[in-house]
């Protein structure tokens, strides 16, 4: 289906599964970008959350592209609550605090994707689905975290929409694939235009 080596600059199982499900055979290579250091710098510059996500996606794509060649897909997703970036919870207690902050509010998932070739970004896309969390009781938060388990700490919002995390929301506006971390439909459109996959 593809005439060019496609690399996913990510260790994200969710992104890998989305590509594989769409018939895209991508090699996964972790970019080893120090995201924590980058975020400190971005936030010191008071960079918008969407711009932080885009910069991280670009850093990942470019770094892997410089080393491995091919067409490299880099992605990043940041949770934007009232204009502030929130990071992945460090433990279940932190996850509970996240959920208390989300309760009864809407937040955005700033979801960025960048494609790089020969170490140069050639395509960018940003989308920001909006998710509204219903009011959550303390009993629900405790039961939810017990059911979800420690794997929830791998997600920026302490939820996995494709599972029990669906119970958190009263409204979702945006593309399902993007919420899972990859704007798949625009990516497939670009790959068809580029001639990487059959149109």
Short mmCIF file of N, CA, C and O in Angstrom, two decimals, residues 70-141:
data_model
loop_
_atom_site.label_atom_id
_atom_site.label_comp_id
_atom_site.label_asym_id
_atom_site.label_seq_id
_atom_site.Cartn_x
_atom_site.Cartn_y
_atom_site.Cartn_z
N UNK A 70 13.20 8.57 5.66
CA UNK A 70 11.81 8.19 5.46
C UNK A 70 10.85 9.33 5.74
O UNK A 70 11.23 10.49 5.86
N UNK A 71 9.59 8.98 5.81
CA UNK A 71 8.55 9.93 6.16
C UNK A 71 8.21 9.70 7.62
O UNK A 71 7.77 8.61 8.00
N UNK A 72 8.42 10.71 8.44
CA UNK A 72 8.29 10.54 9.89
C UNK A 72 7.10 11.34 10.42
O UNK A 72 6.98 12.54 10.16
N UNK A 73 6.25 10.65 11.16
CA UNK A 73 5.07 11.27 11.76
C UNK A 73 5.34 11.50 13.24
O UNK A 73 5.63 10.55 13.98
N UNK A 74 5.27 12.76 13.65
CA UNK A 74 5.41 13.09 15.07
C UNK A 74 4.11 13.67 15.58
O UNK A 74 3.48 14.47 14.89
N UNK A 75 3.72 13.27 16.76
CA UNK A 75 2.47 13.77 17.31
C UNK A 75 2.61 14.14 18.77
O UNK A 75 3.48 13.63 19.48
N UNK A 76 1.76 15.05 19.21
CA UNK A 76 1.70 15.38 20.63
C UNK A 76 0.29 15.86 20.96
O UNK A 76 -0.41 16.40 20.11
N UNK A 77 -0.09 15.63 22.20
CA UNK A 77 -1.39 16.04 22.66
C UNK A 77 -1.25 16.65 24.05
O UNK A 77 -0.63 16.07 24.94
N UNK A 78 -1.82 17.84 24.22
CA UNK A 78 -1.77 18.52 25.50
C UNK A 78 -3.17 18.92 25.92
O UNK A 78 -3.98 19.35 25.09
N UNK A 79 -3.43 18.77 27.20
CA UNK A 79 -4.74 19.11 27.73
C UNK A 79 -4.74 20.58 28.13
O UNK A 79 -3.88 21.03 28.89
N UNK A 80 -5.71 21.31 27.61
CA UNK A 80 -5.84 22.75 27.84
C UNK A 80 -7.08 22.99 28.69
O UNK A 80 -8.21 22.85 28.23
N UNK A 81 -6.84 23.35 29.96
CA UNK A 81 -7.94 23.68 30.87
C UNK A 81 -7.85 25.16 31.20
O UNK A 81 -6.90 25.60 31.85
N UNK A 82 -8.80 25.91 30.70
CA UNK A 82 -8.84 27.36 30.94
C UNK A 82 -7.55 28.05 30.53
O UNK A 82 -7.06 28.96 31.22
N UNK A 83 -6.96 27.61 29.42
CA UNK A 83 -5.75 28.24 28.90
C UNK A 83 -4.46 27.78 29.52
O UNK A 83 -3.38 28.25 29.15
N UNK A 84 -4.53 26.82 30.43
CA UNK A 84 -3.33 26.29 31.09
C UNK A 84 -3.11 24.84 30.68
O UNK A 84 -4.07 24.06 30.62
N UNK A 85 -1.85 24.48 30.42
CA UNK A 85 -1.53 23.09 30.07
C UNK A 85 -1.49 22.23 31.32
O UNK A 85 -0.95 22.64 32.35
N UNK A 86 -2.06 21.05 31.21
CA UNK A 86 -2.01 20.08 32.31
C UNK A 86 -1.23 18.87 31.83
O UNK A 86 -1.43 18.40 30.70
N UNK A 87 -0.37 18.36 32.68
CA UNK A 87 0.45 17.20 32.34
C UNK A 87 -0.18 15.92 32.87
O UNK A 87 -1.13 15.95 33.66
N UNK A 88 0.39 14.79 32.45
CA UNK A 88 -0.10 13.50 32.93
C UNK A 88 0.00 13.44 34.45
O UNK A 88 0.97 13.93 35.03
N UNK A 89 -0.99 12.83 35.11
CA UNK A 89 -0.90 12.68 36.56
C UNK A 89 0.27 11.77 36.95
O UNK A 89 0.58 10.82 36.22
N UNK A 90 0.90 12.07 38.08
CA UNK A 90 2.07 11.29 38.50
C UNK A 90 1.67 10.03 39.27
O UNK A 90 2.43 9.06 39.33
N UNK A 91 0.50 10.06 39.90
CA UNK A 91 0.00 8.89 40.62
C UNK A 91 -1.52 9.00 40.69
O UNK A 91 -2.12 9.96 40.19
N UNK A 92 -2.17 8.01 41.32
CA UNK A 92 -3.63 7.99 41.33
C UNK A 92 -4.20 9.14 42.16
O UNK A 92 -5.29 9.65 41.85
N UNK A 93 -3.49 9.57 43.18
CA UNK A 93 -3.96 10.72 43.96
C UNK A 93 -3.95 11.98 43.09
O UNK A 93 -4.88 12.80 43.15
N UNK A 94 -2.92 12.11 42.29
CA UNK A 94 -2.84 13.25 41.37
C UNK A 94 -3.93 13.14 40.31
O UNK A 94 -4.53 14.15 39.91
N UNK A 95 -4.21 11.92 39.85
CA UNK A 95 -5.29 11.71 38.89
C UNK A 95 -6.62 12.14 39.48
O UNK A 95 -7.45 12.76 38.80
N UNK A 96 -6.85 11.84 40.76
CA UNK A 96 -8.08 12.27 41.43
C UNK A 96 -8.18 13.79 41.45
O UNK A 96 -9.25 14.36 41.21
N UNK A 97 -7.06 14.46 41.70
CA UNK A 97 -7.06 15.92 41.69
C UNK A 97 -7.38 16.47 40.30
O UNK A 97 -8.10 17.46 40.16
N UNK A 98 -6.82 15.81 39.27
CA UNK A 98 -7.13 16.22 37.90
C UNK A 98 -8.65 16.15 37.66
O UNK A 98 -9.26 17.09 37.14
N UNK A 99 -9.24 15.03 38.05
CA UNK A 99 -10.66 14.83 37.81
C UNK A 99 -11.51 15.84 38.57
O UNK A 99 -12.53 16.31 38.07
N UNK A 100 -11.08 16.20 39.77
CA UNK A 100 -11.80 17.25 40.52
C UNK A 100 -11.74 18.59 39.78
O UNK A 100 -12.73 19.33 39.75
N UNK A 101 -10.59 18.88 39.18
CA UNK A 101 -10.47 20.13 38.42
C UNK A 101 -11.31 20.12 37.16
O UNK A 101 -11.84 21.15 36.74
N UNK A 102 -11.44 18.94 36.52
CA UNK A 102 -12.22 18.84 35.29
C UNK A 102 -13.73 18.85 35.55
O UNK A 102 -14.50 19.19 34.66
N UNK A 103 -14.13 18.43 36.75
CA UNK A 103 -15.54 18.20 37.06
C UNK A 103 -16.42 19.41 36.73
O UNK A 103 -16.15 20.54 37.17
N UNK A 104 -17.43 19.17 35.89
CA UNK A 104 -18.36 20.22 35.52
C UNK A 104 -17.82 21.24 34.54
O UNK A 104 -18.46 22.25 34.29
N UNK A 105 -16.65 20.98 33.97
CA UNK A 105 -16.02 21.95 33.06
C UNK A 105 -15.72 21.32 31.70
O UNK A 105 -15.63 20.11 31.57
N UNK A 106 -15.48 22.20 30.75
CA UNK A 106 -15.02 21.77 29.42
C UNK A 106 -13.52 22.01 29.32
O UNK A 106 -12.99 22.97 29.89
N UNK A 107 -12.83 21.12 28.63
CA UNK A 107 -11.41 21.32 28.33
C UNK A 107 -11.15 20.92 26.89
O UNK A 107 -11.97 20.25 26.25
N UNK A 108 -10.01 21.36 26.38
CA UNK A 108 -9.62 21.04 25.00
C UNK A 108 -8.43 20.08 25.02
O UNK A 108 -7.57 20.16 25.90
N UNK A 109 -8.39 19.22 24.04
CA UNK A 109 -7.22 18.36 23.80
C UNK A 109 -6.51 18.91 22.56
O UNK A 109 -6.94 18.66 21.44
N UNK A 110 -5.47 19.68 22.79
CA UNK A 110 -4.71 20.26 21.68
C UNK A 110 -3.88 19.14 21.06
O UNK A 110 -2.92 18.66 21.66
N UNK A 111 -4.29 18.71 19.88
CA UNK A 111 -3.72 17.53 19.25
C UNK A 111 -2.99 17.93 17.98
O UNK A 111 -3.62 18.35 17.00
N UNK A 112 -1.66 17.81 18.01
CA UNK A 112 -0.82 18.27 16.90
C UNK A 112 -0.14 17.09 16.23
O UNK A 112 0.23 16.11 16.88
N UNK A 113 0.04 17.23 14.92
CA UNK A 113 0.78 16.22 14.17
C UNK A 113 1.67 16.94 13.15
O UNK A 113 1.26 17.94 12.55
N UNK A 114 2.88 16.44 13.01
CA UNK A 114 3.85 17.01 12.08
C UNK A 114 4.49 15.86 11.30
O UNK A 114 4.84 14.83 11.89
N UNK A 115 4.65 16.06 10.00
CA UNK A 115 5.40 15.10 9.19
C UNK A 115 6.71 15.76 8.77
O UNK A 115 6.71 16.91 8.34
N UNK A 116 7.80 15.03 8.95
CA UNK A 116 9.11 15.52 8.54
C UNK A 116 9.75 14.55 7.56
O UNK A 116 9.55 13.33 7.65
N UNK A 117 10.49 15.11 6.61
CA UNK A 117 11.30 14.31 5.68
C UNK A 117 12.67 14.96 5.58
O UNK A 117 12.77 16.19 5.48
N UNK A 118 13.69 14.15 5.64
CA UNK A 118 15.07 14.66 5.58
C UNK A 118 15.33 15.73 6.63
O UNK A 118 16.02 16.72 6.39
N UNK A 119 14.73 15.55 7.81
CA UNK A 119 14.96 16.47 8.91
C UNK A 119 14.22 17.79 8.82
O UNK A 119 14.45 18.69 9.62
N UNK A 120 13.28 17.91 7.85
CA UNK A 120 12.56 19.17 7.64
C UNK A 120 11.05 18.92 7.75
O UNK A 120 10.53 18.00 7.11
N UNK A 121 10.34 19.73 8.55
CA UNK A 121 8.88 19.58 8.60
C UNK A 121 8.26 19.93 7.25
O UNK A 121 8.60 20.95 6.65
N UNK A 122 7.37 19.07 6.76
CA UNK A 122 6.74 19.31 5.45
C UNK A 122 5.22 19.44 5.56
O UNK A 122 4.58 19.86 4.59
N UNK A 123 4.65 19.08 6.71
CA UNK A 123 3.20 19.16 6.88
C UNK A 123 2.88 19.22 8.36
O UNK A 123 3.52 18.56 9.17
N UNK A 124 1.90 20.06 8.69
CA UNK A 124 1.46 20.22 10.08
C UNK A 124 -0.07 20.22 10.12
O UNK A 124 -0.71 20.73 9.20
N UNK A 125 -0.59 19.72 11.24
CA UNK A 125 -2.04 19.79 11.43
C UNK A 125 -2.31 19.88 12.93
O UNK A 125 -1.68 19.18 13.73
N UNK A 126 -3.25 20.75 13.29
CA UNK A 126 -3.64 20.91 14.69
C UNK A 126 -5.15 20.90 14.79
O UNK A 126 -5.84 21.55 14.00
N UNK A 127 -5.66 20.15 15.74
CA UNK A 127 -7.09 20.12 15.99
C UNK A 127 -7.28 20.11 17.51
O UNK A 127 -6.41 19.62 18.25
N UNK A 128 -8.40 20.66 17.97
CA UNK A 128 -8.60 20.77 19.42
C UNK A 128 -10.02 20.35 19.80
O UNK A 128 -10.91 21.19 19.99
N UNK A 129 -10.27 19.04 19.91
CA UNK A 129 -11.58 18.59 20.37
C UNK A 129 -11.88 19.14 21.76
O UNK A 129 -10.97 19.33 22.57
N UNK A 130 -13.16 19.41 22.00
CA UNK A 130 -13.59 19.91 23.31
C UNK A 130 -14.41 18.83 24.01
O UNK A 130 -15.34 18.27 23.43
N UNK A 131 -14.02 18.55 25.26
CA UNK A 131 -14.70 17.52 26.05
C UNK A 131 -15.26 18.17 27.31
O UNK A 131 -14.53 18.87 28.02
N UNK A 132 -16.53 17.94 27.56
CA UNK A 132 -17.17 18.49 28.76
C UNK A 132 -17.37 17.36 29.76
O UNK A 132 -18.03 16.35 29.47
N UNK A 133 -16.77 17.53 30.93
CA UNK A 133 -16.87 16.53 32.00
C UNK A 133 -18.11 16.84 32.84
O UNK A 133 -18.33 17.99 33.23
N UNK A 134 -18.91 15.84 33.08
CA UNK A 134 -20.09 16.04 33.92
C UNK A 134 -19.65 16.27 35.36
O UNK A 134 -18.49 15.96 35.72
N UNK A 135 -20.50 16.80 36.21
CA UNK A 135 -20.13 16.95 37.62
C UNK A 135 -19.84 15.57 38.24
O UNK A 135 -20.65 14.64 38.09
N UNK A 136 -18.71 15.44 38.89
CA UNK A 136 -18.27 14.16 39.43
C UNK A 136 -18.32 14.17 40.95
O UNK A 136 -17.84 15.12 41.57
N UNK A 137 -18.85 13.12 41.53
CA UNK A 137 -18.85 12.99 42.98
C UNK A 137 -17.54 12.33 43.43
O UNK A 137 -16.86 11.66 42.65
N UNK A 138 -17.22 12.51 44.71
CA UNK A 138 -16.01 11.87 45.25
C UNK A 138 -16.13 10.35 45.17
O UNK A 138 -15.15 9.66 44.90
N UNK A 139 -17.33 9.82 45.42
CA UNK A 139 -17.53 8.37 45.35
C UNK A 139 -17.27 7.86 43.93
O UNK A 139 -16.65 6.81 43.73
N UNK A 140 -17.76 8.62 42.93
CA UNK A 140 -17.53 8.19 41.55
C UNK A 140 -16.04 8.23 41.22
O UNK A 140 -15.51 7.30 40.59
N UNK A 141 -15.35 9.30 41.60
CA UNK A 141 -13.92 9.43 41.29
C UNK A 141 -13.15 8.25 41.87
O UNK A 141 -12.31 7.65 41.20
#
